[in-house]
CSV table of C-alpha atoms in Angstrom, one decimal:
chain,number,residue,atom,x,y,z
A,691,UNK,CA,87.4,-12.7,103.7
A,692,UNK,CA,89.6,-14.0,106.5
A,693,UNK,CA,88.6,-17.2,108.3
A,694,UNK,CA,91.8,-18.1,110.1
A,695,UNK,CA,92.2,-20.9,112.6
A,696,UNK,CA,94.6,-20.4,115.6
A,697,UNK,CA,96.4,-23.7,115.0
A,698,UNK,CA,99.0,-23.0,117.8
A,699,UNK,CA,96.3,-22.7,120.4
A,700,UNK,CA,94.6,-25.9,119.3
A,701,UNK,CA,97.9,-27.8,119.4
A,702,UNK,CA,98.5,-26.4,122.9
A,703,UNK,CA,95.1,-27.5,124.0
A,704,UNK,CA,95.7,-31.0,122.6
A,705,UNK,CA,98.7,-31.3,124.8
A,706,UNK,CA,96.9,-30.2,127.9
A,707,UNK,CA,93.4,-31.9,127.7
A,708,UNK,CA,92.5,-35.5,128.4
A,709,UNK,CA,92.1,-37.9,125.6
A,710,UNK,CA,90.0,-41.1,125.9
A,711,UNK,CA,89.4,-44.1,123.7
A,712,UNK,CA,87.4,-43.0,120.8
A,713,UNK,CA,85.5,-46.3,120.6
A,714,UNK,CA,83.3,-45.1,123.4
A,715,UNK,CA,81.3,-43.2,120.8
A,716,UNK,CA,81.0,-46.2,118.5
A,717,UNK,CA,81.7,-49.4,120.5
A,718,UNK,CA,80.3,-51.6,117.8
A,719,UNK,CA,82.9,-50.7,115.3
A,720,UNK,CA,85.9,-52.8,115.9
A,721,UNK,CA,88.0,-51.0,113.3
A,722,UNK,CA,87.9,-47.7,115.2
A,723,UNK,CA,91.2,-47.3,117.0
A,724,UNK,CA,92.1,-43.8,117.9
A,725,UNK,CA,91.7,-41.2,120.7
A,726,UNK,CA,89.3,-38.4,121.2
A,727,UNK,CA,89.2,-35.4,123.5
A,728,UNK,CA,87.2,-36.0,126.7
A,729,UNK,CA,84.0,-33.9,126.3
A,730,UNK,CA,84.0,-33.4,130.1
A,731,UNK,CA,87.3,-31.5,129.9
A,732,UNK,CA,86.8,-27.7,129.7
A,733,UNK,CA,89.7,-27.5,127.2
A,734,UNK,CA,87.8,-29.8,124.9
A,735,UNK,CA,85.0,-27.3,124.9
A,736,UNK,CA,87.3,-24.5,124.1
A,737,UNK,CA,88.8,-26.4,121.2
A,738,UNK,CA,85.4,-27.1,119.8
A,739,UNK,CA,84.3,-23.5,120.0
A,740,UNK,CA,87.5,-22.4,118.1
A,741,UNK,CA,87.0,-24.8,115.2
A,742,UNK,CA,83.3,-24.1,114.9
A,743,UNK,CA,83.8,-20.4,114.8
A,744,UNK,CA,86.4,-20.8,112.0
A,745,UNK,CA,84.0,-23.0,110.0
A,746,UNK,CA,81.1,-20.5,110.2
A,747,UNK,CA,83.4,-17.7,109.2
A,748,UNK,CA,84.4,-19.6,106.0
A,749,UNK,CA,82.4,-18.5,103.0
A,750,UNK,CA,83.4,-21.6,101.1
A,751,UNK,CA,82.3,-23.9,103.9
A,752,UNK,CA,79.0,-22.2,104.4
A,753,UNK,CA,78.2,-21.9,100.7
A,754,UNK,CA,79.1,-25.6,100.0
A,755,UNK,CA,77.4,-27.1,103.1
A,756,UNK,CA,74.5,-24.7,103.8
A,757,UNK,CA,74.6,-25.7,107.5
A,758,UNK,CA,71.5,-25.5,109.6
A,759,UNK,CA,73.3,-27.0,112.6
A,760,UNK,CA,76.8,-28.2,113.3
A,761,UNK,CA,77.7,-30.9,115.7
A,762,UNK,CA,80.4,-29.7,118.2
A,763,UNK,CA,83.8,-30.3,116.6
A,764,UNK,CA,85.8,-33.0,118.4
A,765,UNK,CA,89.6,-33.3,118.6
A,766,UNK,CA,90.9,-36.7,117.6
A,767,UNK,CA,94.5,-38.0,117.8
A,768,UNK,CA,96.0,-41.0,116.1
A,769,UNK,CA,99.3,-42.4,117.4
A,770,UNK,CA,101.5,-45.0,115.6
A,771,UNK,CA,99.5,-48.1,114.7
A,772,UNK,CA,96.1,-46.4,115.2
A,773,UNK,CA,93.6,-46.2,112.3
A,774,UNK,CA,89.9,-46.1,111.6
A,775,UNK,CA,88.7,-48.7,109.1
A,776,UNK,CA,86.3,-48.2,106.2
A,777,UNK,CA,82.9,-46.9,107.4
A,778,UNK,CA,80.1,-44.4,106.7
A,779,UNK,CA,79.2,-42.0,109.4
A,780,UNK,CA,76.0,-42.3,111.5
A,781,UNK,CA,72.9,-40.8,109.9
A,782,UNK,CA,71.6,-39.4,113.2
A,783,UNK,CA,73.7,-38.0,116.1
A,784,UNK,CA,72.2,-37.7,119.6
A,785,UNK,CA,72.9,-34.2,120.9
A,786,UNK,CA,71.8,-32.1,123.8
A,787,UNK,CA,68.5,-30.6,122.8
A,788,UNK,CA,67.7,-33.3,120.2
A,789,UNK,CA,69.1,-35.4,117.4
A,790,UNK,CA,71.0,-34.0,114.5
A,791,UNK,CA,70.6,-35.4,111.0
A,792,UNK,CA,74.1,-35.9,109.7
A,793,UNK,CA,74.3,-35.1,106.0
A,794,UNK,CA,78.0,-34.0,105.7
A,795,UNK,CA,81.2,-35.0,107.5
A,796,UNK,CA,84.1,-32.6,107.9
A,797,UNK,CA,87.7,-33.2,108.9
A,798,UNK,CA,90.0,-30.3,109.9
A,799,UNK,CA,93.7,-31.1,109.8
A,800,UNK,CA,95.7,-29.6,112.6
A,801,UNK,CA,99.1,-31.4,112.6
A,802,UNK,CA,101.8,-30.6,110.1
A,803,UNK,CA,101.8,-33.5,107.6
A,804,UNK,CA,105.6,-33.6,107.7
A,805,UNK,CA,105.5,-34.6,111.4
A,806,UNK,CA,103.7,-38.0,110.8
A,807,UNK,CA,103.7,-40.8,108.3
A,808,UNK,CA,100.5,-42.5,107.2
A,809,UNK,CA,97.1,-41.3,108.5
A,810,UNK,CA,95.7,-40.3,105.2
A,811,UNK,CA,91.9,-39.8,105.0
A,812,UNK,CA,90.9,-42.1,102.1
A,813,UNK,CA,87.4,-41.3,100.6
A,814,UNK,CA,85.7,-43.5,98.0
A,815,UNK,CA,84.5,-41.2,95.2
A,816,UNK,CA,82.7,-43.1,92.5
A,817,UNK,CA,85.0,-45.9,91.5
A,818,UNK,CA,88.1,-44.2,92.9
A,819,UNK,CA,89.7,-43.7,96.3
A,820,UNK,CA,91.0,-40.3,96.9
A,821,UNK,CA,93.5,-39.8,99.8
A,822,UNK,CA,93.8,-36.5,101.7
A,823,UNK,CA,96.5,-35.4,104.0
A,824,UNK,CA,96.0,-31.7,104.6
A,825,UNK,CA,98.2,-29.0,106.1
A,826,UNK,CA,97.3,-27.2,109.4
A,827,UNK,CA,93.9,-25.6,108.9
A,828,UNK,CA,92.9,-27.5,105.7
A,829,UNK,CA,89.3,-28.8,105.9
A,830,UNK,CA,87.8,-31.7,103.9
A,831,UNK,CA,84.1,-31.9,103.5
A,832,UNK,CA,82.3,-35.0,102.1
A,833,UNK,CA,79.0,-36.8,102.3
A,834,UNK,CA,78.5,-38.7,105.5
A,835,UNK,CA,77.2,-41.6,103.5
A,836,UNK,CA,80.5,-41.9,101.6
A,837,UNK,CA,82.7,-44.8,102.5
A,838,UNK,CA,85.9,-43.5,104.1
A,839,UNK,CA,88.7,-44.5,106.4
A,840,UNK,CA,91.9,-43.3,108.1
A,841,UNK,CA,94.8,-45.4,107.1
A,842,UNK,CA,97.2,-46.5,109.9
A,843,UNK,CA,99.6,-44.0,111.2
A,844,UNK,CA,103.2,-45.3,111.0
A,845,UNK,CA,105.1,-42.6,112.8
A,846,UNK,CA,104.3,-39.4,114.7
A,847,UNK,CA,100.8,-38.3,115.6
A,848,UNK,CA,97.8,-37.3,113.5
A,849,UNK,CA,95.7,-34.5,115.0
A,850,UNK,CA,92.4,-33.5,113.5
A,851,UNK,CA,89.1,-32.0,114.5
A,852,UNK,CA,85.9,-33.7,113.1
A,853,UNK,CA,82.3,-32.6,112.9
A,854,UNK,CA,79.1,-33.4,111.1
A,855,UNK,CA,76.9,-30.5,109.9
A,856,UNK,CA,73.3,-30.8,109.1
A,857,UNK,CA,72.3,-29.0,105.9
A,858,UNK,CA,69.3,-26.7,105.8
A,859,UNK,CA,68.2,-28.2,102.5
A,860,UNK,CA,65.5,-30.9,102.6
A,861,UNK,CA,64.6,-31.4,98.9
A,862,UNK,CA,67.4,-30.9,96.4
A,863,UNK,CA,70.6,-32.0,98.1
A,864,UNK,CA,73.7,-29.7,98.2
A,865,UNK,CA,76.9,-30.6,96.4
A,866,UNK,CA,78.4,-32.9,99.1
A,867,UNK,CA,75.3,-35.2,99.0
A,868,UNK,CA,75.7,-35.4,95.2
A,869,UNK,CA,79.1,-37.0,95.7
A,870,UNK,CA,81.3,-33.8,95.8
A,871,UNK,CA,84.0,-33.0,98.3
A,872,UNK,CA,85.3,-29.6,99.3
A,873,UNK,CA,88.8,-28.8,100.4
A,874,UNK,CA,89.1,-25.4,102.1
A,875,UNK,CA,91.8,-23.7,104.1
A,876,UNK,CA,90.8,-22.3,107.4
A,877,UNK,CA,94.3,-21.0,108.1
A,878,UNK,CA,97.5,-20.8,106.2
A,879,UNK,CA,99.7,-20.0,109.2
A,880,UNK,CA,100.5,-22.7,111.7
A,881,UNK,CA,101.4,-19.9,114.2
A,882,UNK,CA,97.7,-19.0,114.4
A,883,UNK,CA,97.9,-15.6,112.7
A,884,UNK,CA,94.9,-14.4,110.7
A,885,UNK,CA,96.7,-13.5,107.5
A,886,UNK,CA,95.2,-15.7,104.9
A,887,UNK,CA,91.7,-16.2,103.7
A,888,UNK,CA,90.0,-19.4,102.5
A,889,UNK,CA,90.9,-21.3,99.4
A,890,UNK,CA,88.8,-24.1,98.0
A,891,UNK,CA,89.1,-26.9,95.5
A,892,UNK,CA,86.0,-28.7,94.5
A,893,UNK,CA,86.1,-32.3,93.4
A,894,UNK,CA,83.3,-34.2,91.6
A,895,UNK,CA,82.4,-37.8,91.1
A,896,UNK,CA,84.3,-39.0,88.1
A,897,UNK,CA,82.1,-38.6,85.0
A,898,UNK,CA,79.6,-36.3,86.8
């Protein structure tokens, strides 16, 4: 199965659309210091549609998260000195048409990791902290209740798309809610070609 993500188009959109202070979506969190795409910008909507389409085409993502709804993916940029301190994501998201119960968080990396220093996504898994810095098209899925942070960017710019799916399971929680994470590739080609399928590595809580 192919579930490629047109990285080049997303990078182009990130250069053209408006970015605003991301703290507008969480003004109480003083540790949040990054930029997010202005939802009022039509190019932001296009970027969201591209990422969401790639996610739902990914067999690994769908099997692992079992999504009932997916919040519109949002482009976020971190410039030198920017970070997002340790936090857990909101349990409920206000969306058009009603609230979404956020079970799972997902970060899709878009920038080549060689172009920036720092900016790792650090997730607390049991008694360990696991740092992720994926290549273009890599997606990391983890429980929204998990403590995580983005360490400060030292040079370059970190570009990602984030979203929070709601699972369709209400009784026995899926893997992510049991402390697992999923790393899956949505594209293996930073030129945006659809030549590679998904690859996945599952991680479990130590000792589980």
